[in-house]
C-alpha cells in the first residue's frame, strides 16, 4: 500500500512505496525542506535517525544552509549548486526566501499525493511541491505548481524545474543514459562523472532523437542487469528539456531537471499559475532489469491512456512501400495483401493530401488529393473495412511547407524573427502552436478529418526541430512562453481529439523516435521507434528503448531487403523476430513479396498474435545484450506468470558453434514449462540454472520459443 505519513516530532515526511521509501524533513522555521533518504524500505524511526545526522564539518566559503540537500532549491542564499527555480520580481529582486504556508495529503485513486505550499515571505509567489505515489509501485511523480497570487506585479521565471533528486551518499555513481540521432535512437551510454555537472538536454523544442529524458544512476558501477541498487528518473515532457547531473565538490550527486532553462523566460502575471511537467523517479535493488520492469508496470497502469485494445493490433504502413506515390489503386492492392497476412490496421502514410507529391509542397493543406483519391478517402476506407481492417492515416499538423495554401495565407503563423531567415529542414517550417488561432485551426482541421471519415488510427508526425523561435506579435508580453505553450497546446489538442473520438488510437512519431517520453505517452497509444527498420540495427535501438519504455508502445515494422537505409539483407524470419519484440507492423511493398514470403509472413503473424500479450504487456528480461557478443536474447514473462516467450537473434556463426544456452529468469523454480511448439517439458529450476538450449545456424538466424506453464498436479 502506498502510504504517506508525517512525524511531527521529527518534522519528517515519509513516503512508503512497494519496496522503497523516500523521506524529507522540514526545518524548524519552515523555510527549507531537506532531503533525507531514498532507497530500500525503512521505518519512520530509521528515517528520523538519518534525518538527525549532521554534516561532519563546515567548510570555509560555505554555509551549512548552502550545503543542505534541498528537495527543491529556489535560487538565493548560500546554495551554489544547480538550482531549480530562479525568478525576477517586478522591483528587480532576484532571490527567493520562502516559508511553508500549508501542506497536506490527499487520496488520489489508487495512490496518494503529498503537497507542500511555500510562499515567498515578501512577494506573491507561491510554489506547491507535489509528490504522488501509487499502490504496488516504486515510482514517485514529482511536479510543481507556481502561482502569482497578485499584489506585486508579474513574476518573471528564468528557471522553473520540476524536481531535484538527491542520491544517497556513495563514493561515485555511474550514469546510464540514452543518446542517439535520426536512425540510431536510444543508444545506451555510460559515464562515471567526477565533480562537476553533466547536462543532458534538448534545445530543439521537442524531446529529440539526440537525448531521451531518462537516466539511471548506480553506485560504484556495481549494478548488473538483474542485481544491485539503481535509481532512475524520467521526465514527462515533450518540449525542450534538461537534466543536470551534478557531483558536488563534497561528493554528493543530485539530478535537477524539467523544462529547459536555456532561452527560457516565462512571465507569470498576477492571478496566473503554471503547472510544470512531472519528473518521475524510482529505486530498484534488482539492477537495470528491475528498473525497466518498474517503469513498464507504471506506464501500463498509470501513464498510457485507456485503450479499446488489450494488445496493440498488427498494422501495415505504406511509407516504405509507396512513399509519396500513393493512390487509391495501389493502396487497395496493398490492403488486400495485408488483410491476407492478418493485418488489423491499414495505415496510409504521407502523400494523400494537397499537392504533396514530394516533401517540397503541400504540408499544411489537409484536404484529400482528388487525383490520387478520386472517390475521396471513403472509397479506400470502405474497402479496408470490408477486408476486416481498421483504417489509419498519417498527419503532420505542426508543420507547413512554404509551398502551401496555408503558408501563403498565414506566413505569420510560423516561428520567426522579422529580420532573420527562416531556416528550413525538409523544406518545412514549424507552426507557432502557442498561438490561439493556430491551436484552433489545428484542432478543427484534424477533428474534421476524423469526423468525416471512419479513421481509427492516427500517426502524428513531426519532422523537424525549432529554429528562430520568435513570435513578433508577442514581443513586450510573453513571447518565450512558446517553449511551454507549444507543448501544452499539443497535449490539449491530443486530449481533446481523444475525448471527441474515443475509438481513434494515436501514434507519436518524429522522424522515428524523436518524441518519446512519459508526457506524450500519456496521450498516445504507441510510438514510431525509428526510421531505421534494419532488423539488426533495430536490436540496439530496441534494447535502449526497453530501458525506459514498455514494448507495447514500441512500433516495429518488417520491411524489405536490402534495407533502405543500411542496404543489409537478412532473412524474413529474422526481420519478423526483430519486429516481434514490440508492437508488430509490416512496412514492406507486399506487391513484390513472393508467394512463399507471403505464406511465411502469414504464419509468423499468427504466431505473433498467440504471444503478443506476453511480449507487449509482460515482464521484460534482457538476457543477452546486442552490445555484448554475437547473440542477443530477450525474455518476456506474462504478468500472471502463465507463459514465457524468448526471442533470440544470432549475428554471425563462428567456428561451427551453434548451441546457445540461455538461463531464463523470473520463473517459478518448481513450475513446469512446456514448449508450445514441440511439447518438451522443463522445470523452472532447469531453465533458470542450466538453461534453455537454442540452436542458431549461419548468419542472422533467429528463434522464438514459447513456453506455457502447466497447472500444478
Ligand atoms: C517520418 C516518419 O518517421 C516516416 O515513418 C514517415 O512517416 C515520413 N516521416 C513521412 O514523411
XYZ file of C-alpha atoms and ligand atoms in Angstrom:
724
model
C 0.000 0.000 0.000
C 1.248 3.457 -0.857
C 1.353 5.406 2.360
C 2.456 8.934 3.218
C 2.860 9.945 6.856
C 4.166 12.912 8.790
C 6.002 12.620 12.078
C 5.503 15.890 13.941
C 8.313 15.226 16.417
C 10.977 14.978 13.697
C 9.068 17.106 11.128
C 9.722 14.269 8.662
C 7.505 13.184 5.806
C 7.951 9.568 4.782
C 6.592 8.103 1.541
C 6.250 4.326 1.730
C 6.056 2.523 -1.603
C 6.048 -1.106 -2.740
C 9.707 -1.813 -1.883
C 11.172 1.614 -1.270
C 10.912 4.642 0.992
C 11.506 8.342 0.444
C 11.917 10.803 3.284
C 12.324 14.561 3.726
C 12.430 16.918 6.675
C 11.082 20.413 7.224
C 13.333 22.831 9.050
C 12.041 24.115 12.383
C 11.169 27.533 10.974
C 9.603 26.030 7.814
C 11.977 27.792 5.416
C 13.588 24.697 3.962
C 12.739 21.125 3.051
C 15.734 18.858 3.321
C 16.100 15.560 1.504
C 16.734 12.740 3.979
C 16.518 9.333 2.327
C 15.635 7.426 -0.857
C 16.198 3.688 -1.117
C 15.042 0.298 0.236
C 12.076 0.406 2.601
C 12.828 1.682 6.091
C 10.588 2.573 9.019
C 9.878 6.030 10.390
C 12.270 5.552 13.295
C 15.175 4.798 10.980
C 14.238 7.752 8.793
C 14.171 10.031 11.842
C 17.611 8.830 12.862
C 19.002 9.569 9.371
C 17.338 12.996 9.489
C 19.179 13.820 12.686
C 22.596 13.287 11.036
C 24.561 16.480 10.636
C 27.404 17.425 8.323
C 30.743 16.330 9.760
C 32.161 19.811 9.297
C 31.502 23.167 7.725
C 33.889 24.218 5.019
C 35.272 27.725 4.611
C 33.476 29.641 1.869
C 30.356 27.578 2.545
C 27.415 27.799 4.929
C 25.544 24.817 6.290
C 22.371 26.169 4.664
C 24.154 26.280 1.310
C 25.301 22.664 1.541
C 21.879 21.386 2.565
C 20.270 18.909 0.200
C 17.148 20.903 -0.579
C 14.296 18.944 -2.074
C 13.653 21.848 -4.410
C 16.147 24.677 -4.403
C 14.986 28.215 -5.110
C 17.960 30.380 -6.081
C 19.009 32.638 -3.250
C 21.037 32.427 -0.058
C 24.209 30.391 0.084
C 23.217 27.483 -2.190
C 25.536 27.455 -5.205
C 24.790 24.096 -6.746
C 22.290 23.665 -9.571
C 19.092 25.370 -8.500
C 15.525 24.572 -9.506
C 13.790 27.919 -9.524
C 15.048 31.374 -10.439
C 12.798 34.400 -10.701
C 12.849 38.166 -11.035
C 10.198 40.200 -9.241
C 8.858 43.474 -10.643
C 11.076 45.557 -8.330
C 14.223 43.820 -9.567
C 14.626 41.435 -6.625
C 16.045 38.144 -7.877
C 16.360 35.892 -4.837
C 13.642 33.911 -3.127
C 13.090 33.500 0.597
C 10.206 31.251 1.283
C 8.391 29.631 4.137
C 5.952 26.745 4.325
C 2.381 28.001 4.180
C 0.375 24.824 4.024
C 0.703 21.084 3.498
C -1.494 18.064 3.141
C -2.020 14.543 1.829
C -4.828 13.558 -0.479
C -6.025 10.214 -1.665
C -5.768 10.149 -5.450
C -7.334 6.993 -6.923
C -5.002 4.078 -6.208
C -2.365 6.348 -4.736
C -1.659 9.309 -2.539
C -0.464 12.841 -3.172
C 1.536 14.942 -0.749
C 1.587 18.678 -1.384
C 3.551 21.411 0.343
C 2.962 25.062 -0.490
C 5.795 27.501 0.109
C 5.210 31.245 -0.147
C 7.774 33.964 -0.605
C 7.987 35.946 2.644
C 7.508 39.296 0.867
C 6.186 38.609 -2.622
C 3.120 36.976 -4.079
C 4.864 33.879 -5.468
C 3.696 30.526 -4.207
C 5.268 27.194 -5.135
C 3.450 23.990 -4.407
C 5.606 20.858 -4.493
C 3.694 17.690 -5.312
C 4.667 14.054 -4.696
C 2.415 11.257 -5.946
C 2.930 7.556 -5.225
C 0.819 4.555 -6.234
C -0.152 1.245 -4.641
C 2.080 -1.555 -5.894
C 4.700 0.753 -7.464
C 8.001 2.384 -6.557
C 7.596 5.415 -8.800
C 7.360 8.880 -7.266
C 5.884 11.516 -9.559
C 7.035 14.990 -8.640
C 5.848 18.251 -10.088
C 5.449 21.876 -9.073
C 2.783 24.499 -9.467
C 3.947 28.125 -9.453
C 1.324 30.779 -8.747
C 1.370 34.544 -8.675
C -1.234 35.460 -6.062
C -1.090 39.135 -7.097
C -0.148 42.364 -5.433
C 3.479 42.823 -6.599
C 3.146 42.724 -10.370
C 4.378 39.968 -12.685
C 6.876 37.328 -11.650
C 9.401 36.551 -14.385
C 10.539 32.924 -14.266
C 14.071 32.336 -15.555
C 14.359 28.741 -14.438
C 11.441 26.530 -13.428
C 12.492 22.909 -12.998
C 10.171 20.187 -11.830
C 12.265 18.375 -9.241
C 15.622 17.718 -7.719
C 16.626 14.144 -6.916
C 19.385 13.540 -4.346
C 21.221 10.230 -4.452
C 22.303 8.554 -1.217
C 25.910 9.322 -0.204
C 28.236 6.881 -2.020
C 31.763 7.152 -3.385
C 30.722 7.589 -7.001
C 27.868 6.942 -9.374
C 27.735 5.597 -12.892
C 25.285 7.440 -15.085
C 23.463 5.431 -17.756
C 21.571 7.435 -20.355
C 20.027 7.243 -23.815
C 21.517 9.204 -26.689
C 21.429 8.940 -30.465
C 20.423 10.619 -33.697
C 17.999 10.092 -36.544
C 18.046 6.399 -37.475
C 20.034 5.499 -34.343
C 17.864 6.492 -31.401
C 18.099 5.206 -27.823
C 21.744 4.154 -27.758
C 22.803 3.233 -24.235
C 25.618 5.453 -22.939
C 27.570 5.247 -19.684
C 29.871 7.607 -17.850
C 31.174 7.952 -14.302
C 31.083 11.695 -13.784
C 33.535 13.309 -11.385
C 32.893 16.613 -9.594
C 31.090 18.980 -11.923
C 27.937 18.916 -13.978
C 26.875 16.610 -16.746
C 23.913 18.058 -18.608
C 21.556 16.147 -20.853
C 19.100 18.249 -22.771
C 17.100 19.124 -25.809
C 17.063 22.724 -27.071
C 15.078 21.652 -30.107
C 11.513 22.386 -28.987
C 10.725 18.694 -28.736
C 12.060 15.621 -26.929
C 14.675 14.869 -29.627
C 16.426 11.848 -31.112
C 19.694 13.063 -29.641
C 18.942 12.554 -25.940
C 15.971 10.957 -24.262
C 14.780 12.332 -20.895
C 15.590 9.195 -18.907
C 18.608 8.289 -16.777
C 19.767 5.647 -14.307
C 22.391 6.045 -11.596
C 24.101 3.166 -9.804
C 26.775 3.493 -7.130
C 30.339 2.435 -7.918
C 29.242 0.719 -11.150
C 28.094 -2.201 -9.047
C 24.692 -2.859 -10.551
C 24.242 -5.596 -13.119
C 21.288 -6.379 -15.330
C 19.490 -8.192 -12.519
C 21.102 -7.123 -9.236
C 22.231 -4.039 -7.409
C 20.930 -0.635 -6.390
C 19.788 1.607 -9.225
C 17.962 4.936 -9.105
C 16.280 6.180 -12.244
C 14.432 9.331 -13.286
C 12.333 10.270 -16.321
C 10.642 13.456 -17.444
C 7.083 13.690 -18.704
C 7.749 16.492 -21.161
C 7.807 16.631 -24.958
C 9.457 20.016 -25.376
C 12.950 21.360 -24.722
C 14.117 19.727 -21.506
C 17.171 19.493 -19.309
C 18.587 17.214 -16.656
C 21.686 18.332 -14.798
C 23.509 15.526 -13.036
C 25.824 17.245 -10.611
C 28.523 15.768 -8.408
C 29.245 18.441 -5.838
C 32.811 19.085 -4.623
C 31.679 17.365 -1.416
C 30.945 14.163 -3.286
C 27.145 14.262 -3.353
C 25.206 13.537 -6.514
C 21.875 15.028 -7.485
C 19.828 15.396 -10.631
C 17.829 18.567 -11.223
C 15.579 18.844 -14.227
C 12.498 19.907 -16.073
C 11.691 22.353 -18.846
C 14.996 23.586 -20.299
C 16.066 26.927 -18.830
C 18.044 27.772 -21.994
C 16.378 30.749 -23.723
C 13.600 30.339 -21.188
C 11.589 33.196 -19.727
C 8.008 32.870 -18.609
C 6.105 35.841 -17.299
C 3.590 34.904 -14.653
C 1.026 37.701 -14.419
C -0.939 38.435 -11.269
C -3.533 35.730 -10.695
C -1.854 33.266 -13.086
C -0.328 29.906 -12.320
C 1.889 27.486 -14.195
C 1.888 23.708 -13.781
C 5.293 22.249 -14.513
C 5.637 18.771 -16.024
C 6.091 15.692 -13.875
C 9.604 14.428 -13.244
C 9.302 10.847 -12.028
C 11.841 8.714 -10.188
C 12.175 5.212 -8.823
C 14.572 2.964 -6.963
C 15.151 -0.733 -7.527
C 17.535 -3.193 -5.923
C 17.134 -5.525 -8.886
C 19.567 -3.864 -11.249
C 18.758 -2.302 -14.610
C 16.228 -5.018 -15.431
C 14.364 -4.256 -12.195
C 14.358 -0.564 -13.079
C 12.924 -1.222 -16.544
C 10.233 -3.570 -15.283
C 9.167 -0.948 -12.729
C 8.956 1.761 -15.392
C 6.993 -0.561 -17.671
C 4.479 -1.507 -14.958
C 3.973 2.155 -14.101
C 3.463 3.108 -17.754
C 0.967 0.302 -18.242
C -1.100 1.193 -15.183
C -0.693 4.925 -14.749
C 0.701 6.598 -17.859
C -0.822 5.146 -21.018
C -4.308 6.359 -21.894
C -7.261 3.997 -21.668
C -7.382 1.902 -24.835
C -10.010 -0.204 -26.559
C -7.303 -2.799 -27.229
C -5.801 -5.018 -24.591
C -2.993 -5.707 -27.051
C -1.796 -3.440 -29.831
C -3.123 -4.544 -33.224
C -0.800 -5.580 -36.069
C -0.606 -2.756 -38.577
C 0.556 -2.133 -42.102
C 2.127 1.218 -43.026
C 2.577 2.377 -46.616
C 5.671 4.606 -46.234
C 8.490 2.297 -47.287
C 6.297 0.596 -49.898
C 4.946 3.578 -51.825
C 6.454 6.734 -50.285
C 4.642 9.858 -51.682
C 3.429 7.885 -54.693
C 0.205 6.920 -53.040
C -3.244 6.483 -54.624
C -6.471 4.589 -54.196
C -5.391 1.924 -56.640
C -2.011 0.999 -55.163
C -3.268 1.290 -51.568
C -6.210 -1.006 -52.305
C -3.830 -3.583 -53.750
C -1.605 -3.343 -50.660
C -4.614 -3.538 -48.350
C -5.767 -6.759 -49.992
C -2.379 -8.392 -49.438
C -2.110 -7.002 -45.901
C -5.510 -8.430 -44.956
C -4.388 -11.884 -46.113
C -1.449 -11.668 -43.723
C -3.687 -10.936 -40.747
C -3.018 -7.191 -40.523
C -5.548 -5.396 -38.319
C -4.930 -1.692 -39.083
C -4.072 -0.424 -42.556
C -2.307 2.950 -42.438
C -1.676 5.270 -45.361
C 1.346 7.442 -44.670
C 2.484 10.777 -46.139
C 1.311 11.921 -49.599
C -2.507 11.623 -49.547
C -3.315 15.347 -49.287
C -2.900 18.686 -51.075
C -0.036 18.966 -53.542
C 2.063 16.539 -51.552
C 3.940 14.640 -54.262
C 7.279 15.099 -52.549
C 8.483 16.835 -49.403
C 8.607 20.258 -51.048
C 4.903 21.121 -51.121
C 1.501 20.631 -49.604
C 2.233 20.348 -45.880
C -0.497 22.347 -44.158
C -3.205 21.670 -46.768
C -5.086 18.811 -45.194
C -7.587 18.081 -47.952
C -7.627 14.821 -49.856
C -5.792 14.960 -53.195
C -8.546 14.318 -55.792
C -6.167 12.998 -58.429
C -4.825 10.332 -56.114
C -8.175 9.611 -54.481
C -10.958 10.435 -56.977
C -13.563 8.979 -54.578
C -12.151 10.796 -51.577
C -10.743 8.600 -48.853
C -14.038 6.958 -48.116
C -13.778 4.556 -51.073
C -10.489 3.153 -49.781
C -11.683 3.169 -46.181
C -14.770 1.162 -47.110
C -12.603 -1.436 -48.860
C -10.181 -1.610 -45.923
C -13.108 -2.096 -43.523
C -14.633 -4.704 -45.825
C -11.326 -6.566 -45.650
C -11.750 -6.646 -41.874
C -9.179 -3.978 -41.030
C -9.331 -0.572 -39.404
C -8.147 2.397 -41.411
C -5.347 4.703 -40.226
C -3.809 7.870 -41.574
C -0.613 9.959 -41.310
C -0.665 13.653 -40.412
C 1.964 16.246 -39.515
C -0.203 19.123 -38.270
C 2.513 21.200 -36.570
C 4.358 21.832 -39.850
C 3.965 23.732 -43.083
C 5.747 23.864 -46.451
C 6.333 27.341 -47.856
C 4.704 25.989 -50.972
C 1.261 25.503 -49.448
C -2.009 27.423 -49.335
C -1.737 27.586 -45.557
C 1.631 29.360 -45.636
C 0.538 31.683 -48.435
C -2.479 32.673 -46.301
C -0.647 32.845 -42.942
C 3.098 33.458 -43.291
C 2.994 34.900 -39.752
C 1.839 31.587 -38.285
C 5.352 30.090 -38.154
C 8.057 30.747 -35.561
C 10.243 33.530 -36.927
C 12.127 36.732 -36.225
C 11.264 39.583 -38.610
C 14.778 40.269 -39.911
C 16.135 36.758 -39.834
C 15.966 33.953 -42.348
C 13.515 31.160 -41.722
C 15.645 28.031 -41.610
C 14.049 25.096 -43.374
C 14.581 21.435 -42.664
C 12.992 19.059 -45.147
C 11.576 22.199 -46.798
C 9.304 22.880 -43.866
C 8.712 25.405 -41.090
C 7.190 24.970 -37.637
C 3.760 26.438 -36.916
C 3.568 28.576 -33.794
C 1.255 26.365 -31.819
C 1.449 28.701 -28.828
C -0.937 30.980 -30.772
C -4.638 30.568 -30.049
C -5.604 30.830 -33.744
C -3.132 28.115 -34.751
C -4.349 25.914 -31.931
C -7.977 26.331 -33.030
C -7.091 25.728 -36.682
C -5.162 22.567 -35.821
C -7.879 21.096 -33.648
C -10.602 21.917 -36.155
C -8.604 20.541 -39.094
C -7.799 17.167 -37.528
C -11.218 16.938 -35.897
C -12.883 17.442 -39.288
C -10.717 14.768 -40.878
C -11.702 12.312 -38.135
C -15.373 13.319 -38.202
C -15.747 12.953 -41.977
C -14.034 9.571 -42.244
C -14.008 6.300 -40.413
C -10.414 6.771 -39.307
C -9.435 4.669 -36.295
C -5.693 5.332 -36.109
C -3.634 8.499 -36.489
C 0.130 8.615 -36.911
C 1.018 12.136 -35.688
C 4.406 13.023 -37.137
C 6.810 15.954 -36.592
C 9.776 16.133 -38.913
C 11.944 18.993 -37.794
C 13.119 20.892 -34.744
C 12.622 24.539 -33.827
C 14.836 27.316 -35.151
C 14.303 31.105 -34.888
C 11.754 30.593 -32.088
C 10.357 34.110 -32.360
C 6.848 35.462 -32.046
C 6.969 39.114 -33.132
C 3.363 39.993 -32.154
C 4.034 38.889 -28.591
C 7.193 40.967 -28.068
C 6.885 43.035 -24.900
C 4.459 40.481 -23.449
C 5.475 36.859 -23.014
C 6.998 35.614 -26.300
C 9.242 32.915 -24.878
C 6.274 31.066 -23.488
C 6.383 29.207 -26.806
C 8.770 26.714 -25.137
C 5.953 25.730 -22.823
C 2.811 26.599 -24.715
C 3.629 24.718 -27.921
C 3.758 21.509 -25.908
C 0.821 22.367 -23.667
C -1.353 23.104 -26.709
C -0.228 19.941 -28.450
C -1.208 17.984 -25.330
C -4.514 19.862 -25.176
C -5.318 19.049 -28.806
C -4.469 15.366 -28.389
C -6.552 15.183 -25.211
C -9.464 16.888 -26.934
C -9.242 14.644 -30.010
C -9.200 11.572 -27.797
C -12.239 12.867 -25.952
C -14.150 13.553 -29.167
C -13.001 10.382 -30.951
C -12.510 7.684 -28.302
C -12.211 4.979 -30.975
C -9.103 6.503 -32.504
C -5.650 5.307 -31.447
C -2.683 7.665 -31.826
C 0.961 7.043 -32.638
C 3.614 9.646 -31.822
C 6.266 9.946 -34.496
C 9.007 12.480 -35.032
C 11.136 11.295 -37.919
C 11.205 7.993 -35.988
C 11.768 8.145 -32.224
C 12.221 11.903 -31.806
C 9.238 12.362 -29.497
C 9.180 9.515 -26.998
C 8.736 10.462 -23.338
C 6.313 9.942 -20.465
C 4.441 13.151 -21.379
C 3.469 12.115 -24.894
C 2.937 8.532 -23.717
C 0.079 9.657 -21.519
C -1.736 10.743 -24.707
C -0.775 8.243 -27.397
C -1.151 4.502 -27.707
C 2.226 3.834 -29.267
C 5.281 5.478 -30.811
C 7.235 5.024 -34.009
C 10.592 3.856 -32.708
C 12.938 4.728 -35.558
C 13.019 5.287 -39.301
C 15.817 2.751 -39.264
C 13.967 -0.513 -39.931
C 17.079 -2.635 -40.415
C 16.283 -5.679 -38.267
C 19.842 -5.948 -36.916
C 20.316 -2.237 -36.126
C 16.917 -2.310 -34.500
C 18.146 -4.708 -31.798
C 20.337 -1.947 -30.312
C 17.672 0.740 -30.706
C 15.034 -1.511 -29.175
C 17.276 -2.546 -26.291
C 17.845 1.111 -25.341
C 14.134 1.791 -25.739
C 13.318 -1.053 -23.334
C 15.408 0.530 -20.573
C 12.715 3.169 -20.189
C 9.614 2.199 -22.147
C 7.322 -0.826 -22.362
C 7.382 -2.990 -25.564
C 3.634 -2.468 -26.070
C 4.268 1.090 -27.285
C 7.340 0.257 -29.397
C 6.168 0.037 -33.007
C 8.398 -2.133 -35.214
C 7.858 -2.864 -38.912
C 9.056 -5.714 -41.066
C 10.353 -4.065 -44.242
C 12.033 -5.048 -47.494
C 15.602 -6.097 -48.178
C 18.074 -4.753 -48.988
C 17.109 -2.345 -46.252
C 16.504 1.226 -47.453
C 18.987 2.738 -45.015
C 21.658 0.105 -44.471
C 21.411 -1.934 -47.683
C 21.610 -5.041 -45.493
C 19.775 -8.228 -46.429
C 18.623 -10.581 -43.691
C 16.097 -13.446 -43.748
C 12.383 -12.678 -43.491
C 12.091 -14.697 -40.292
C 14.886 -12.675 -38.658
C 13.120 -9.455 -39.691
C 9.908 -10.712 -38.150
C 11.568 -11.858 -34.945
C 13.248 -8.481 -34.564
C 9.925 -6.660 -35.081
C 8.066 -9.083 -32.807
C 9.992 -7.687 -29.824
C 7.468 -4.872 -29.653
C 4.226 -3.989 -31.410
C 4.379 -5.688 -34.804
C 3.859 -3.838 -38.047
C 4.587 -4.546 -41.697
C 6.054 -1.854 -43.892
C 7.326 -3.713 -46.965
C 5.995 -3.472 -50.510
C 3.732 -6.514 -50.344
C 3.026 -6.323 -54.073
C 6.599 -7.543 -54.600
C 6.650 -10.303 -51.971
C 6.790 -13.863 -53.337
C 4.046 -16.347 -52.500
C 6.476 -18.180 -50.197
C 7.288 -14.951 -48.346
C 3.602 -14.088 -48.010
C 2.864 -17.570 -46.670
C 5.740 -17.421 -44.177
C 4.734 -13.916 -43.130
C 1.127 -15.038 -42.589
C 2.331 -17.858 -40.304
C 4.589 -15.507 -38.355
C 1.758 -13.010 -37.851
C -0.388 -15.875 -36.499
C 2.415 -16.894 -34.154
C 2.864 -13.299 -33.013
C -0.830 -12.967 -32.211
C -0.553 -16.014 -29.937
C 2.283 -14.492 -27.911
C 1.818 -10.741 -28.250
C 0.117 -10.155 -24.918
C 3.192 -11.633 -23.188
C 5.608 -9.541 -25.270
C 3.704 -6.274 -25.266
C 2.485 -6.221 -21.677
C 4.703 -8.715 -19.850
C 7.842 -8.567 -17.724
C 10.985 -7.990 -19.783
C 14.291 -9.717 -19.028
C 17.199 -8.671 -21.236
C 19.102 -11.970 -21.247
C 21.882 -11.003 -23.649
C 22.605 -7.521 -24.853
C 23.262 -6.713 -28.531
C 26.091 -4.527 -27.240
C 27.935 -7.590 -25.987
C 28.663 -10.623 -28.113
C 27.142 -12.120 -31.187
C 23.863 -13.387 -29.750
C 21.057 -11.182 -28.439
C 18.211 -12.622 -26.373
C 15.191 -11.147 -24.639
C 12.720 -12.995 -22.461
C 9.159 -11.940 -21.650
C 7.117 -13.367 -18.793
C 3.354 -12.925 -18.651
C 2.248 -10.823 -15.695
C 0.210 -13.811 -14.443
C 3.366 -15.972 -14.903
C 1.471 -18.456 -17.101
C 3.557 -18.018 -20.259
C 7.084 -17.174 -21.310
C 8.420 -16.034 -24.681
C 12.091 -15.962 -25.604
C 13.394 -14.215 -28.721
C 16.952 -14.989 -29.794
C 18.885 -13.381 -32.625
C 22.298 -14.518 -33.816
C 24.588 -12.181 -35.707
C 27.233 -14.450 -37.206
C 28.121 -18.022 -36.511
C 31.773 -18.698 -35.794
C 33.826 -21.875 -35.584
C 30.769 -24.066 -36.167
C 29.300 -23.218 -32.762
C 25.529 -23.321 -32.949
C 24.393 -24.038 -29.402
C 23.233 -21.187 -27.220
C 22.288 -21.858 -23.614
C 20.076 -19.177 -22.114
C 19.440 -19.122 -18.388
C 15.907 -17.853 -18.014
C 14.715 -15.507 -15.309
C 11.594 -14.743 -13.369
C 10.345 -18.363 -13.391
C 8.809 -20.452 -10.648
C 11.559 -22.984 -9.806
C 9.067 -25.769 -9.109
C 6.852 -24.876 -12.035
C 6.731 -26.956 -15.226
C 7.045 -25.174 -18.557
C 6.123 -26.814 -21.857
C 7.423 -25.702 -25.230
C 4.213 -24.874 -27.132
C 5.791 -25.917 -30.452
C 7.398 -29.287 -29.701
C 5.895 -30.316 -26.354
C 9.226 -30.554 -24.477
C 8.721 -30.017 -20.768
C 11.197 -28.294 -18.445
C 11.201 -27.381 -14.778
C 11.682 -23.755 -13.831
C 14.850 -24.750 -11.966
C 16.278 -26.416 -15.088
C 15.599 -23.363 -17.238
C 16.961 -20.976 -14.606
C 20.095 -22.878 -13.593
C 21.006 -24.999 -16.597
C 19.293 -23.070 -19.355
C 17.153 -23.253 -22.456
C 19.070 -24.622 -25.407
C 18.634 -22.864 -28.729
C 20.487 -23.625 -31.959
C 21.408 -20.851 -34.363
C 22.909 -21.690 -37.736
C 24.842 -19.433 -40.064
C 24.374 -15.631 -40.019
C 21.280 -13.681 -38.966
C 19.490 -16.750 -37.687
C 16.793 -16.302 -35.058
C 14.351 -18.277 -32.904
C 11.262 -17.676 -30.899
C 10.426 -20.072 -28.069
C 7.009 -20.031 -26.444
C 6.712 -21.827 -23.117
C 3.453 -22.397 -21.330
C 3.318 -23.116 -17.638
C 1.400 -26.312 -16.904
C -1.017 -26.401 -13.960
C 0.315 -27.868 -10.680
C -0.519 -31.584 -10.213
C 8.974 10.448 -40.986
C 8.431 9.182 -40.386
O 9.279 8.716 -39.394
C 8.236 8.164 -41.502
O 7.789 6.948 -40.966
C 7.249 8.715 -42.493
O 6.004 8.879 -41.882
C 7.740 10.041 -43.046
N 8.048 10.954 -41.982
C 6.714 10.656 -43.949
O 7.063 11.893 -44.374
